[in-house]
Short mmCIF file of N, CA and C in Angstrom, two decimals:
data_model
loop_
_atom_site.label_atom_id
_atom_site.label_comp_id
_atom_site.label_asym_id
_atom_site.label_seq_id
_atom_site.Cartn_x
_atom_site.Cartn_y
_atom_site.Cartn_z
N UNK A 1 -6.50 32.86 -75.13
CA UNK A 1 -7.65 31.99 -75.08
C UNK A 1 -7.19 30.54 -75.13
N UNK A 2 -7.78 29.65 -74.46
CA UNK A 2 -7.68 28.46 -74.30
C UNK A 2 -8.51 27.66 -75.35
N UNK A 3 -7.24 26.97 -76.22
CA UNK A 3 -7.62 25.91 -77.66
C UNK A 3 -8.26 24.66 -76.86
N UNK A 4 -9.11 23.86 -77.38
CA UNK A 4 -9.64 23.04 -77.11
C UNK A 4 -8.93 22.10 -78.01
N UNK A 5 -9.12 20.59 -77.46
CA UNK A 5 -8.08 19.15 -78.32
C UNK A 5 -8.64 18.50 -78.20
N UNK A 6 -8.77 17.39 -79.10
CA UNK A 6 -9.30 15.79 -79.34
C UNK A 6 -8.83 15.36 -78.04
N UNK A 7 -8.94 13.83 -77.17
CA UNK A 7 -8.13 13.11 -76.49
C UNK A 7 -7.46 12.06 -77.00
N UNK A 8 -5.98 12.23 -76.63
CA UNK A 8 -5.01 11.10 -77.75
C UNK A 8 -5.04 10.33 -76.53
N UNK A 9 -4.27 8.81 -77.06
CA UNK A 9 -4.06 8.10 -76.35
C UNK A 9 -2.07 8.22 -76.35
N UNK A 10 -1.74 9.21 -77.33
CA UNK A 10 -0.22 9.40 -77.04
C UNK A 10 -0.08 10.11 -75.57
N UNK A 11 -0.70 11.41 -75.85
CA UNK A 11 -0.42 12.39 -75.02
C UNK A 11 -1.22 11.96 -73.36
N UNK A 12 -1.80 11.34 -73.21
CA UNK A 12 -2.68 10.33 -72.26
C UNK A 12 -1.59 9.55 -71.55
N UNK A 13 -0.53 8.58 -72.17
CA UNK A 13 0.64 8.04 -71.80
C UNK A 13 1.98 8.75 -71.61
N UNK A 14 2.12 9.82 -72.13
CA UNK A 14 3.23 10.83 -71.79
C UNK A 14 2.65 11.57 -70.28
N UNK A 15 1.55 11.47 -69.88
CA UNK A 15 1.18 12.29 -68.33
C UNK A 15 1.24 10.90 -67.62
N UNK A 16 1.11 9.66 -68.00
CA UNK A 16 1.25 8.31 -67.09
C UNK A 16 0.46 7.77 -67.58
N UNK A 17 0.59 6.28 -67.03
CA UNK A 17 0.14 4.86 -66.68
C UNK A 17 -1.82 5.88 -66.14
N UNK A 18 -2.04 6.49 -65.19
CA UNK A 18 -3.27 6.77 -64.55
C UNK A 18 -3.80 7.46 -65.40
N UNK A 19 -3.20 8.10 -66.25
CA UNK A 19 -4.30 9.26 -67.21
C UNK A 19 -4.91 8.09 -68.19
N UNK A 20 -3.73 7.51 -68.98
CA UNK A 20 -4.25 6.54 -69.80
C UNK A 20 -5.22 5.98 -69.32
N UNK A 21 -4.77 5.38 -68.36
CA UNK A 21 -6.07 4.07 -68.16
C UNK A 21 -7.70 5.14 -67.50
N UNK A 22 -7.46 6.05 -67.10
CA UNK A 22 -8.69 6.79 -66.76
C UNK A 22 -9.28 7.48 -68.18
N UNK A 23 -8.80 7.51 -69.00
CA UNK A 23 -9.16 7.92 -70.40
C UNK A 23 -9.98 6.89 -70.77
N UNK A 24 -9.41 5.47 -71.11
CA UNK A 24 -9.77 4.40 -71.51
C UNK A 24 -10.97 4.16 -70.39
N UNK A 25 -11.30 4.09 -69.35
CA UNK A 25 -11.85 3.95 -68.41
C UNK A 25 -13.80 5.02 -68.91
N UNK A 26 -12.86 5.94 -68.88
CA UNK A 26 -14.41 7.53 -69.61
C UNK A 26 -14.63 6.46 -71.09
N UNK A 27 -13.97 5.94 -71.48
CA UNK A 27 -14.57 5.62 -72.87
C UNK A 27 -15.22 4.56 -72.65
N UNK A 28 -15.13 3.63 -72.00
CA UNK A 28 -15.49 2.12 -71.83
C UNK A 28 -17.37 3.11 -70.92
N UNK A 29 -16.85 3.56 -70.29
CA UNK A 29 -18.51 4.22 -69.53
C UNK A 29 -19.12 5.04 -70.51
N UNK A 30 -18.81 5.51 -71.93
CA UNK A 30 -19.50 6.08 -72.55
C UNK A 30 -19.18 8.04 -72.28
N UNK A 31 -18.41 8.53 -71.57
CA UNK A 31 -18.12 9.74 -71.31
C UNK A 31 -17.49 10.10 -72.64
N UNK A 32 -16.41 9.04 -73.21
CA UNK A 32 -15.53 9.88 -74.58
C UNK A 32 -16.47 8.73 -75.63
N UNK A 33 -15.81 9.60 -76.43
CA UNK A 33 -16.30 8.68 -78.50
C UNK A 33 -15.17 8.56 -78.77
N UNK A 34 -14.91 7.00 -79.44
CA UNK A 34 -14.11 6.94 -80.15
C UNK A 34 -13.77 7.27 -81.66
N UNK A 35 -12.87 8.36 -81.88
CA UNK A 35 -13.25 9.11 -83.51
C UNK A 35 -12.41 8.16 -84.38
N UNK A 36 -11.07 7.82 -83.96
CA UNK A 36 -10.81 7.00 -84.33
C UNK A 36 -9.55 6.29 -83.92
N UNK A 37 -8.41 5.35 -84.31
CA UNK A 37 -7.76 4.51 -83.80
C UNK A 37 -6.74 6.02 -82.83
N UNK A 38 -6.74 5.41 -81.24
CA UNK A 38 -6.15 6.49 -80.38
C UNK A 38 -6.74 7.90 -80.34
N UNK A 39 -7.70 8.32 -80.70
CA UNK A 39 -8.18 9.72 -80.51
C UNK A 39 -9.49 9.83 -80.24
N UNK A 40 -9.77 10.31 -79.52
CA UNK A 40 -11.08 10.21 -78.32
C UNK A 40 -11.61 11.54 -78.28
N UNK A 41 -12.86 11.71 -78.15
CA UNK A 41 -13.67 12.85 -78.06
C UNK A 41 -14.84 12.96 -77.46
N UNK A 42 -15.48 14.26 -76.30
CA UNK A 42 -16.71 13.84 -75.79
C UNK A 42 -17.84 14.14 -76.51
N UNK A 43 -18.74 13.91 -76.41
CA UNK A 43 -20.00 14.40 -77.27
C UNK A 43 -19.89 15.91 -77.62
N UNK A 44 -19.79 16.29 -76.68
CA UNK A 44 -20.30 18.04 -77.11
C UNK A 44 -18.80 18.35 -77.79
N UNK A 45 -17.80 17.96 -77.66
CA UNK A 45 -17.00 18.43 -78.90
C UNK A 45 -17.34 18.62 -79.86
N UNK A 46 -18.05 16.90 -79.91
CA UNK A 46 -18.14 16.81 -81.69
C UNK A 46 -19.52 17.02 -82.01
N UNK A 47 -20.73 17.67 -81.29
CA UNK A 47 -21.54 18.72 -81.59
C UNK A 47 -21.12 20.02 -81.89
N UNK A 48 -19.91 20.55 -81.21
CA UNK A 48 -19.24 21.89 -81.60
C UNK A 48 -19.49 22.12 -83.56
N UNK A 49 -19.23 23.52 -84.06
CA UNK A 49 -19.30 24.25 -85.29
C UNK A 49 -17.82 23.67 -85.69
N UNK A 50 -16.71 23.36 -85.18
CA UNK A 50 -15.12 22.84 -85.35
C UNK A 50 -14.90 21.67 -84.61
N UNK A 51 -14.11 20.69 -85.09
CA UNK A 51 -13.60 19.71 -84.63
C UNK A 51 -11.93 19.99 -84.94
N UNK A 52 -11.31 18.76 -83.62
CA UNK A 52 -9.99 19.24 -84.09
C UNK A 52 -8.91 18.75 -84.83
N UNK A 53 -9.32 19.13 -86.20
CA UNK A 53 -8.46 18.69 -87.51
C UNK A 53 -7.12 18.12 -87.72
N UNK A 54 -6.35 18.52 -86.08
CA UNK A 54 -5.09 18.37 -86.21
C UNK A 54 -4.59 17.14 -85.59
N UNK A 55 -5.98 16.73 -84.75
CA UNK A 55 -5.59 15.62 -84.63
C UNK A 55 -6.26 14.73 -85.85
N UNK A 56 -6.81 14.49 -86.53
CA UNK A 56 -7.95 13.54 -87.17
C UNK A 56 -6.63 13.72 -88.45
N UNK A 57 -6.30 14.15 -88.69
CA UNK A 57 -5.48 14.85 -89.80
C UNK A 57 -4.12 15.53 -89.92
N UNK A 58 -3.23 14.89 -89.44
CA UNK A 58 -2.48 16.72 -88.85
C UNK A 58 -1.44 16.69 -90.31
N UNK A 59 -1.53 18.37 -90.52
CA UNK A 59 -1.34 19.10 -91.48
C UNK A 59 -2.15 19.31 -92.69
N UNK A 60 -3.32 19.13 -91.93
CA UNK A 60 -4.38 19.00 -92.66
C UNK A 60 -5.23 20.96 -92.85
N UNK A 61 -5.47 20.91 -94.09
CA UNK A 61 -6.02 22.73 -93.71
C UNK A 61 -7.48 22.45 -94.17
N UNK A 62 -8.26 23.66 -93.07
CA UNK A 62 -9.93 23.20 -93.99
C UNK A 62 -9.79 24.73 -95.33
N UNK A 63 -10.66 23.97 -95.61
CA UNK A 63 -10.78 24.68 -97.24
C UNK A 63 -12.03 24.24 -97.48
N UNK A 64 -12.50 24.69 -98.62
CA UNK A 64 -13.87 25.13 -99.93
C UNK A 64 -14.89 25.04 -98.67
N UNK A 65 -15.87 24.37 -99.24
CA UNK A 65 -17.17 24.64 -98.21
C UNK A 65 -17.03 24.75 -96.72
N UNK A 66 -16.61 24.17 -96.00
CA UNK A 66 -16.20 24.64 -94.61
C UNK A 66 -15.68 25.83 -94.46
N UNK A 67 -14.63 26.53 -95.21
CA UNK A 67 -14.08 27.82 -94.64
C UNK A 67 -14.49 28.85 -95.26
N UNK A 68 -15.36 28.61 -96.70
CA UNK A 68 -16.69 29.60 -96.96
C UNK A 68 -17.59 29.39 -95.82
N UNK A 69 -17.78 28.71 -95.33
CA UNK A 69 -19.01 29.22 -94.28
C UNK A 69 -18.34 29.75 -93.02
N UNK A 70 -17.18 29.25 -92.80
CA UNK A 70 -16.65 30.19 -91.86
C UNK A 70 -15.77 31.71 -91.60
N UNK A 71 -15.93 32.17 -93.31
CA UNK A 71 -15.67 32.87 -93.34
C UNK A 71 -16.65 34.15 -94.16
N UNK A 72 -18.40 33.26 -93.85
CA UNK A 72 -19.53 33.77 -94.16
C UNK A 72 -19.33 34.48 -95.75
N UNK A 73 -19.08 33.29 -96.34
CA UNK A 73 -19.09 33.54 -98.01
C UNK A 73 -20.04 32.72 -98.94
N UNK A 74 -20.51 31.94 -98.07
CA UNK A 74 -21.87 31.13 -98.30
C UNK A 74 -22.76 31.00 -97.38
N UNK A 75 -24.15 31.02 -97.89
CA UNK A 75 -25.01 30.67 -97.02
C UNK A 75 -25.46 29.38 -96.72
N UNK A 76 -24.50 28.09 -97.34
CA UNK A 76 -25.14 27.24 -97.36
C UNK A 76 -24.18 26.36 -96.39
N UNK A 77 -24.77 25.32 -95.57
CA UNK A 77 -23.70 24.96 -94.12
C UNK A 77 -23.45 23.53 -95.22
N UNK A 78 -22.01 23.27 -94.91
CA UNK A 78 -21.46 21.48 -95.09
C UNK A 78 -22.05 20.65 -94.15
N UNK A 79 -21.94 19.47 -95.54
CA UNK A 79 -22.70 18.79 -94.79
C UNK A 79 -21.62 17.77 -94.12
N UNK A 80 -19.79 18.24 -94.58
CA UNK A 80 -18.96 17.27 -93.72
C UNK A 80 -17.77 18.51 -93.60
N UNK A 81 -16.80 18.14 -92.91
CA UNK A 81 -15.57 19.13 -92.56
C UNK A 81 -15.01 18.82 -94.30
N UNK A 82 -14.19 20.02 -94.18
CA UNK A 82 -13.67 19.63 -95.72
C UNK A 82 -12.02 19.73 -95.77
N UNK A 83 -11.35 19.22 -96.03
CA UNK A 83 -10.05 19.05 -95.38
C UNK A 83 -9.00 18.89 -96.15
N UNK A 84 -7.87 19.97 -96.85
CA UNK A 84 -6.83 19.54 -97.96
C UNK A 84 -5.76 18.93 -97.43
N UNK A 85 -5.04 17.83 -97.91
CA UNK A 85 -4.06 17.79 -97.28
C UNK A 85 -3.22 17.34 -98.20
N UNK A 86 -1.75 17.09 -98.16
CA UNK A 86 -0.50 16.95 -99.36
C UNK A 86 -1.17 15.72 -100.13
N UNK A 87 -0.63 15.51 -101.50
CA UNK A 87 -1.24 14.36 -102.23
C UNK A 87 -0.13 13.67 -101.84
N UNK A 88 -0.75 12.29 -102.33
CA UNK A 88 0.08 11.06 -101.49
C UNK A 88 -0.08 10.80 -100.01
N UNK A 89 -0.37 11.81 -99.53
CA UNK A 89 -0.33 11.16 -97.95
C UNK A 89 -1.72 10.18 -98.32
N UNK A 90 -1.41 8.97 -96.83
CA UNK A 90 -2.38 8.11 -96.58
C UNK A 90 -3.00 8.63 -95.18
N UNK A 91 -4.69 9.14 -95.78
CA UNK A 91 -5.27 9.18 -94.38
C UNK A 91 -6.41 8.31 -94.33
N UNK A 92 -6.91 8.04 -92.90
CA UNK A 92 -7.65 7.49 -92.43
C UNK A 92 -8.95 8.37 -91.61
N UNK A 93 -9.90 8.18 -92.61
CA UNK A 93 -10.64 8.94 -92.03
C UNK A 93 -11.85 8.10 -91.31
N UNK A 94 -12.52 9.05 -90.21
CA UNK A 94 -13.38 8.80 -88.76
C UNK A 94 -14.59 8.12 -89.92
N UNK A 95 -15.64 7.14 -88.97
CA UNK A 95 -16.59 7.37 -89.64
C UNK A 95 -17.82 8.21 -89.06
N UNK A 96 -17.20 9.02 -87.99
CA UNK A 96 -17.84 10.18 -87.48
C UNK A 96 -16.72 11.45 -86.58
N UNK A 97 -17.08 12.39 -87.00
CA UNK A 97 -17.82 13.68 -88.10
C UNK A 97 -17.19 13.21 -89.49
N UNK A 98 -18.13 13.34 -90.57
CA UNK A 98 -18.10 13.21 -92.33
C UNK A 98 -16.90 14.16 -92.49
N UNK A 99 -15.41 13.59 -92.70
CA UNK A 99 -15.06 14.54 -93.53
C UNK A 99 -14.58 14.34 -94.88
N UNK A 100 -14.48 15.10 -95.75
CA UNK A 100 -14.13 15.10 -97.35
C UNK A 100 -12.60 15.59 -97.38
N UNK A 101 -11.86 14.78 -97.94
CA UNK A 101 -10.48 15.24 -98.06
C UNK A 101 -10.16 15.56 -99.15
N UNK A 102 -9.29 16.62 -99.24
CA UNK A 102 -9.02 16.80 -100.71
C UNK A 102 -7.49 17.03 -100.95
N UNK A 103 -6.80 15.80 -102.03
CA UNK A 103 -5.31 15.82 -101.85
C UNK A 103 -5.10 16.93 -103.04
N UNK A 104 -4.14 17.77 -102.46
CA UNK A 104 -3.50 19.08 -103.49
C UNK A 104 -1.93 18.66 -103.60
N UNK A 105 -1.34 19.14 -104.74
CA UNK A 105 0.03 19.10 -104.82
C UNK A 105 0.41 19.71 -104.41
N UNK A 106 1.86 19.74 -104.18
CA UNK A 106 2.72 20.47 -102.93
C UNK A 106 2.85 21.30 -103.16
N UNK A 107 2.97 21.66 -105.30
CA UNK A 107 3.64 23.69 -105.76
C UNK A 107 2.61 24.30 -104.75
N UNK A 108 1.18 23.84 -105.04
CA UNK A 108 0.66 25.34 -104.29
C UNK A 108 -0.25 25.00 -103.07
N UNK A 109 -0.08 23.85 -102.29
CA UNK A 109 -0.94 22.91 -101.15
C UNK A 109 -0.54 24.55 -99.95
N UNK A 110 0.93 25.26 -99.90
CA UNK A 110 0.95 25.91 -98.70
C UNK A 110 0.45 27.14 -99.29
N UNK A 111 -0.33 27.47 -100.44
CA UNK A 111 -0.37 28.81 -100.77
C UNK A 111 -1.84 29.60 -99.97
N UNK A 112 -1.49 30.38 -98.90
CA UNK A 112 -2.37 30.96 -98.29
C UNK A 112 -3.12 30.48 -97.10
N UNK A 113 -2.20 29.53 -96.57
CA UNK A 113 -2.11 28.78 -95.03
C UNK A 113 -2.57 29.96 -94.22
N UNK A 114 -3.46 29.95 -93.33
CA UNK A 114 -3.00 30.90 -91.76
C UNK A 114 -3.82 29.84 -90.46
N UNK A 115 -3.51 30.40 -89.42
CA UNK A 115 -4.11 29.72 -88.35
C UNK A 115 -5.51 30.95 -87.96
N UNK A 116 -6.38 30.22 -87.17
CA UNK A 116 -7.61 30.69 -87.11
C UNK A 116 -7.93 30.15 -85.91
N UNK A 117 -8.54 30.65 -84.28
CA UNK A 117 -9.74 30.15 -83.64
C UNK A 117 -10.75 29.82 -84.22
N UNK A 118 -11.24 28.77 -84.12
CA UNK A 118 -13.07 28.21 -84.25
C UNK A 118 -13.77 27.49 -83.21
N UNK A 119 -14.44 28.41 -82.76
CA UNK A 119 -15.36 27.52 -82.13
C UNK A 119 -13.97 26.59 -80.47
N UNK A 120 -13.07 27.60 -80.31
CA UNK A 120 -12.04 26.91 -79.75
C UNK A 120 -10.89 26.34 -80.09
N UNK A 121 -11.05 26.05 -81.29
CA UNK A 121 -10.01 24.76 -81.55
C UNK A 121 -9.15 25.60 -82.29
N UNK A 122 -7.58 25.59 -82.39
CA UNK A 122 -6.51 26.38 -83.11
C UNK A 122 -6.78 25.40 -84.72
N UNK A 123 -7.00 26.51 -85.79
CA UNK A 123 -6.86 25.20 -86.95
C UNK A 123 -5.98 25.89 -88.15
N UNK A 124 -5.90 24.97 -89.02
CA UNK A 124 -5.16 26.31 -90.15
C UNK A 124 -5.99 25.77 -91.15
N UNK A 125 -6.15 27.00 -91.47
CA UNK A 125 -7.52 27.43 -92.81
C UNK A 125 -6.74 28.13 -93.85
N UNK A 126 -7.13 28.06 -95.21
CA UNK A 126 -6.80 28.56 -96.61
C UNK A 126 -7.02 30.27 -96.10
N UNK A 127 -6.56 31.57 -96.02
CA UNK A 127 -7.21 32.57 -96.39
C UNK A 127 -7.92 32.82 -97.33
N UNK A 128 -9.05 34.13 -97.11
CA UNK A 128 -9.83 34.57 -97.64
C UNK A 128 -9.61 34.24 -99.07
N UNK A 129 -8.42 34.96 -99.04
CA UNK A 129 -8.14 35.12 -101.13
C UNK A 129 -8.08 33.96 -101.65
N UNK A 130 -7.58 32.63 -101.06
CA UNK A 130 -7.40 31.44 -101.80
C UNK A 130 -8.53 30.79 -101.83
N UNK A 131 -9.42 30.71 -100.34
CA UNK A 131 -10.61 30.45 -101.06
C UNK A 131 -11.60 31.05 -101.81
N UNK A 132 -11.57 31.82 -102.00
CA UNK A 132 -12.37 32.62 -103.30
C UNK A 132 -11.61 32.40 -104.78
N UNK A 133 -10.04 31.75 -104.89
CA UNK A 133 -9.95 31.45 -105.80
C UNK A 133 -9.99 30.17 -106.29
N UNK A 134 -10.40 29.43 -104.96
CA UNK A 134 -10.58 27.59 -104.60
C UNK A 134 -12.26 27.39 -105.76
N UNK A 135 -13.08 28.69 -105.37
CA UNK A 135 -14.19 28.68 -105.75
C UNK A 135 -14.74 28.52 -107.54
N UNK A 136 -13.51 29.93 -107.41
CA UNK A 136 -13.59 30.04 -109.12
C UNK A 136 -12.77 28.41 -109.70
N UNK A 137 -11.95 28.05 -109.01
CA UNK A 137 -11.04 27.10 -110.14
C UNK A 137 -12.20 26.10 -110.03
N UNK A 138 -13.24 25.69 -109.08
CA UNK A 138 -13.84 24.52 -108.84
C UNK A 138 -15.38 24.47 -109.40
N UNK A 139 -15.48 25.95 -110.09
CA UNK A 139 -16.92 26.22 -110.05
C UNK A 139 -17.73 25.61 -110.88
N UNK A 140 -17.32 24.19 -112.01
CA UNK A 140 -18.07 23.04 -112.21
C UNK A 140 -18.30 22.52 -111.09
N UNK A 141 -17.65 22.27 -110.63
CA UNK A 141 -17.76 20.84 -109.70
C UNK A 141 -18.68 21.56 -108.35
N UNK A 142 -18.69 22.44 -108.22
CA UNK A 142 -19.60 23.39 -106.80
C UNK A 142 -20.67 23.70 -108.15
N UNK A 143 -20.44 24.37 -108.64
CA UNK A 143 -21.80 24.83 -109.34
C UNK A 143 -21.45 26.79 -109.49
N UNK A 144 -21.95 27.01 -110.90
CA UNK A 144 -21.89 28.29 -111.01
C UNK A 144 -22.64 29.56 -110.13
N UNK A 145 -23.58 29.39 -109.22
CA UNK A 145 -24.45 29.92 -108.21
C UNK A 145 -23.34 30.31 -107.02
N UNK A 146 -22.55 28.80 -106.86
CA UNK A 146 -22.11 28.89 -105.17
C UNK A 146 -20.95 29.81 -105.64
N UNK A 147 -20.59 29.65 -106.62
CA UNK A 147 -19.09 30.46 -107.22
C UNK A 147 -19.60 31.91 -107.30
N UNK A 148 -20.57 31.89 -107.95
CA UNK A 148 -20.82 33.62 -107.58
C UNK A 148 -21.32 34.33 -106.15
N UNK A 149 -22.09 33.33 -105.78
CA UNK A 149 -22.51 33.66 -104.28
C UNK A 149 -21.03 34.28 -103.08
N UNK A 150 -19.84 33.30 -103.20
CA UNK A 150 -18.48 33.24 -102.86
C UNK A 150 -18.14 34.71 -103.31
N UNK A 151 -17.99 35.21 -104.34
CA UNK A 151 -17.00 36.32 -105.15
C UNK A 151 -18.14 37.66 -104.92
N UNK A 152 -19.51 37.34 -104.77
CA UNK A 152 -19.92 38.44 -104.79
C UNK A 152 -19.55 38.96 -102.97
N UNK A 153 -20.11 38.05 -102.21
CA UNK A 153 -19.65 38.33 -101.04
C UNK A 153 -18.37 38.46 -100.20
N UNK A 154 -17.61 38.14 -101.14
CA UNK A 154 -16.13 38.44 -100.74
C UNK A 154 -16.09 40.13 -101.55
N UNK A 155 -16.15 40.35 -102.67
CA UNK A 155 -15.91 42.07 -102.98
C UNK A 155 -17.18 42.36 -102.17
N UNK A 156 -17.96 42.20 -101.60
CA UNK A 156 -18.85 43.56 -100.51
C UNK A 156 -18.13 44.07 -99.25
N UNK A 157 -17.31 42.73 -98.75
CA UNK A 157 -16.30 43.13 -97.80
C UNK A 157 -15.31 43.94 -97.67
N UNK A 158 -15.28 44.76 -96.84
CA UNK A 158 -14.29 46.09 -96.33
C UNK A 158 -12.82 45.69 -96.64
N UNK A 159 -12.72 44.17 -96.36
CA UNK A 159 -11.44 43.82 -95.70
C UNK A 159 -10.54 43.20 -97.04
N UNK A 160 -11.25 43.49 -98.14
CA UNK A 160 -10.72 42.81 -99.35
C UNK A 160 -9.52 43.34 -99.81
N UNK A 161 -8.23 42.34 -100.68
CA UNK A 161 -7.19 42.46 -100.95
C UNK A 161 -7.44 41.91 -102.62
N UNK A 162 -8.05 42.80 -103.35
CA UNK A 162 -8.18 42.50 -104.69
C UNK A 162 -6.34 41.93 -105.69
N UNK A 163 -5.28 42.56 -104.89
CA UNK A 163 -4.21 42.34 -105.63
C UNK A 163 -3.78 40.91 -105.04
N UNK A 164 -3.92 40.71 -103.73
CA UNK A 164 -3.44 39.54 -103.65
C UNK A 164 -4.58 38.20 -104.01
N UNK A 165 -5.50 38.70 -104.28
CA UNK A 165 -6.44 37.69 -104.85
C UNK A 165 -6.27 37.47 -106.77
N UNK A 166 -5.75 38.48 -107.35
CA UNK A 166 -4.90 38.43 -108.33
C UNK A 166 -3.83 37.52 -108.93
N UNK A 167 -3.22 37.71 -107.27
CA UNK A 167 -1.54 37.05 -107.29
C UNK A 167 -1.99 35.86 -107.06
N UNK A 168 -3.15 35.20 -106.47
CA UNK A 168 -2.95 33.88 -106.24
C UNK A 168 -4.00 33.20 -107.31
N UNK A 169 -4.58 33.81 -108.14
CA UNK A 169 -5.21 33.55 -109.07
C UNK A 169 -4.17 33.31 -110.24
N UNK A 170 -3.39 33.88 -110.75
CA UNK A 170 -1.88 33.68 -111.46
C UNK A 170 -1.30 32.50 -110.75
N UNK A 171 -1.19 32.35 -109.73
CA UNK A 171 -0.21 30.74 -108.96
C UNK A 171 -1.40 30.02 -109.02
N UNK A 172 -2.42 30.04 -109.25
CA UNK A 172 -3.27 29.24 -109.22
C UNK A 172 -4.20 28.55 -110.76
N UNK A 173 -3.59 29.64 -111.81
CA UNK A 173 -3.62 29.66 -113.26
C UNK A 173 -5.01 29.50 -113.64
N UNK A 174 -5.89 31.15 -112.89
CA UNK A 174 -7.11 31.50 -112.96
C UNK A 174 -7.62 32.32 -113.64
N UNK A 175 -6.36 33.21 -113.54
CA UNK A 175 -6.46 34.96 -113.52
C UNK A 175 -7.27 34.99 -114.71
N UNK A 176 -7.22 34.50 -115.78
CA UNK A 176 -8.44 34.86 -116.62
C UNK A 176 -9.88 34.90 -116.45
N UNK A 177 -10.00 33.69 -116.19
CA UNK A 177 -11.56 33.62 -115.44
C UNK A 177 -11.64 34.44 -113.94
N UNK A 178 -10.76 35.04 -113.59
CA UNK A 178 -11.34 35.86 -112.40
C UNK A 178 -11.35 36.95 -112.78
N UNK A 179 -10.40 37.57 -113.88
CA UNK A 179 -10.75 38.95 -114.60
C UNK A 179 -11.81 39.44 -114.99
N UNK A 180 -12.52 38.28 -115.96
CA UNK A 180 -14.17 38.19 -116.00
C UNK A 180 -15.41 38.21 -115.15
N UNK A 181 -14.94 37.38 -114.28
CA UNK A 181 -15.72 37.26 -113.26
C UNK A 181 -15.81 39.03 -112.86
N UNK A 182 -14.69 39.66 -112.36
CA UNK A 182 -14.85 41.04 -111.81
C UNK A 182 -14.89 41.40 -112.84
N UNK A 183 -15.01 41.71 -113.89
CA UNK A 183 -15.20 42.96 -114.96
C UNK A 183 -17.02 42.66 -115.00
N UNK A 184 -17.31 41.77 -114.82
CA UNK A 184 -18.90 41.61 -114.58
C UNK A 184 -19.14 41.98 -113.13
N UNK A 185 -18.67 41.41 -111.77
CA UNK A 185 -19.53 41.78 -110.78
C UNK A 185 -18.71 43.57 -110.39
N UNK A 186 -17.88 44.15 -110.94
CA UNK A 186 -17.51 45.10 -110.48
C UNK A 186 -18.16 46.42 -111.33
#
């Protein structure tokens, strides 16, 4: 399947002098949006359910509310992309599509990386298990509802890996409060 991409103004000048300036050309007529410094997008991209993170961000993973809804563990849609990326980095974010960044430290920033189609675009998203344990570690700050809403609908699923949701609850220094959590919803 064919990934869909932002338009850079790098990769625009690596095909020539004519792509560039016909890029710049669609933007000046209103065909592209500018998302932000060198990266260009047409409307219906950024109407799309995914935008592409890797450019706006790169090494950037979506996580908590975005990849609960894309991985239908909430019913409730974001209201911006939600986006972890290493602490310390300096990003610059669009002032269109809203996204929320969230800097993690490096011990456990790669724990439970994978790549995913959305909506077209190649992205890398937290797996299942980490965000369900993104949920429990955060569930002041989300609220005790969305945290159970998350855990109940992750154990109804066929596809569940209760041990490795375990293991990353221990690297994630949960496992107590998720023991509870399942000794109640189980």
């Amino acid at each position: 399947m064919l990934t869909k991409s932002f338009y850079t103004s790098n990769a625009a000048k690596r095909r020539g002098r004519s792509q560039y300036y016909s890029m710049l050309q669609k933007y000046r007529e209103g065909e592209l949006v500018q998302v932000r410094r060198g990266i260009y997008a047409t409307p219906d991209q950024l109407a799309d359910i995914m935008i592409d993170i890797e450019a706006i961000a790169p090494g950037g993973v979506v996580c908590r509310w975005t990849a609960w809804n894309i991985y239908s563990l909430t019913t409730t849609i974001p209201q911006a992309y939600h986006v972890a990326v290493k602490r310390g980095r300096k990003i610059v974010s669009p002032d269109y599509p809203s996204i929320e960044f969230y800097f993690i430290t490096e011990s456990i920033f790669d724990l439970g990386i994978t790549t995913m189609n959305v909506g077209g675009y190649s992205i890398r998203i937290y797996d299942i298990e980490r965000c369900v344990c993104d949920a429990i570690k955060f569930r002041n700050k989300i609220g005790t509802d969305v945290c159970s809403e998350v855990l109940t609908a992750y154990l109804a699923r066929a596809d569940r890996d209760i041990s490795k949701l375990m293991k990353y609850a221990h690297i994630l220094r949960i496992s107590n409060i998720l023991q509870h959590y399942l000794s109640v919803k189980l």
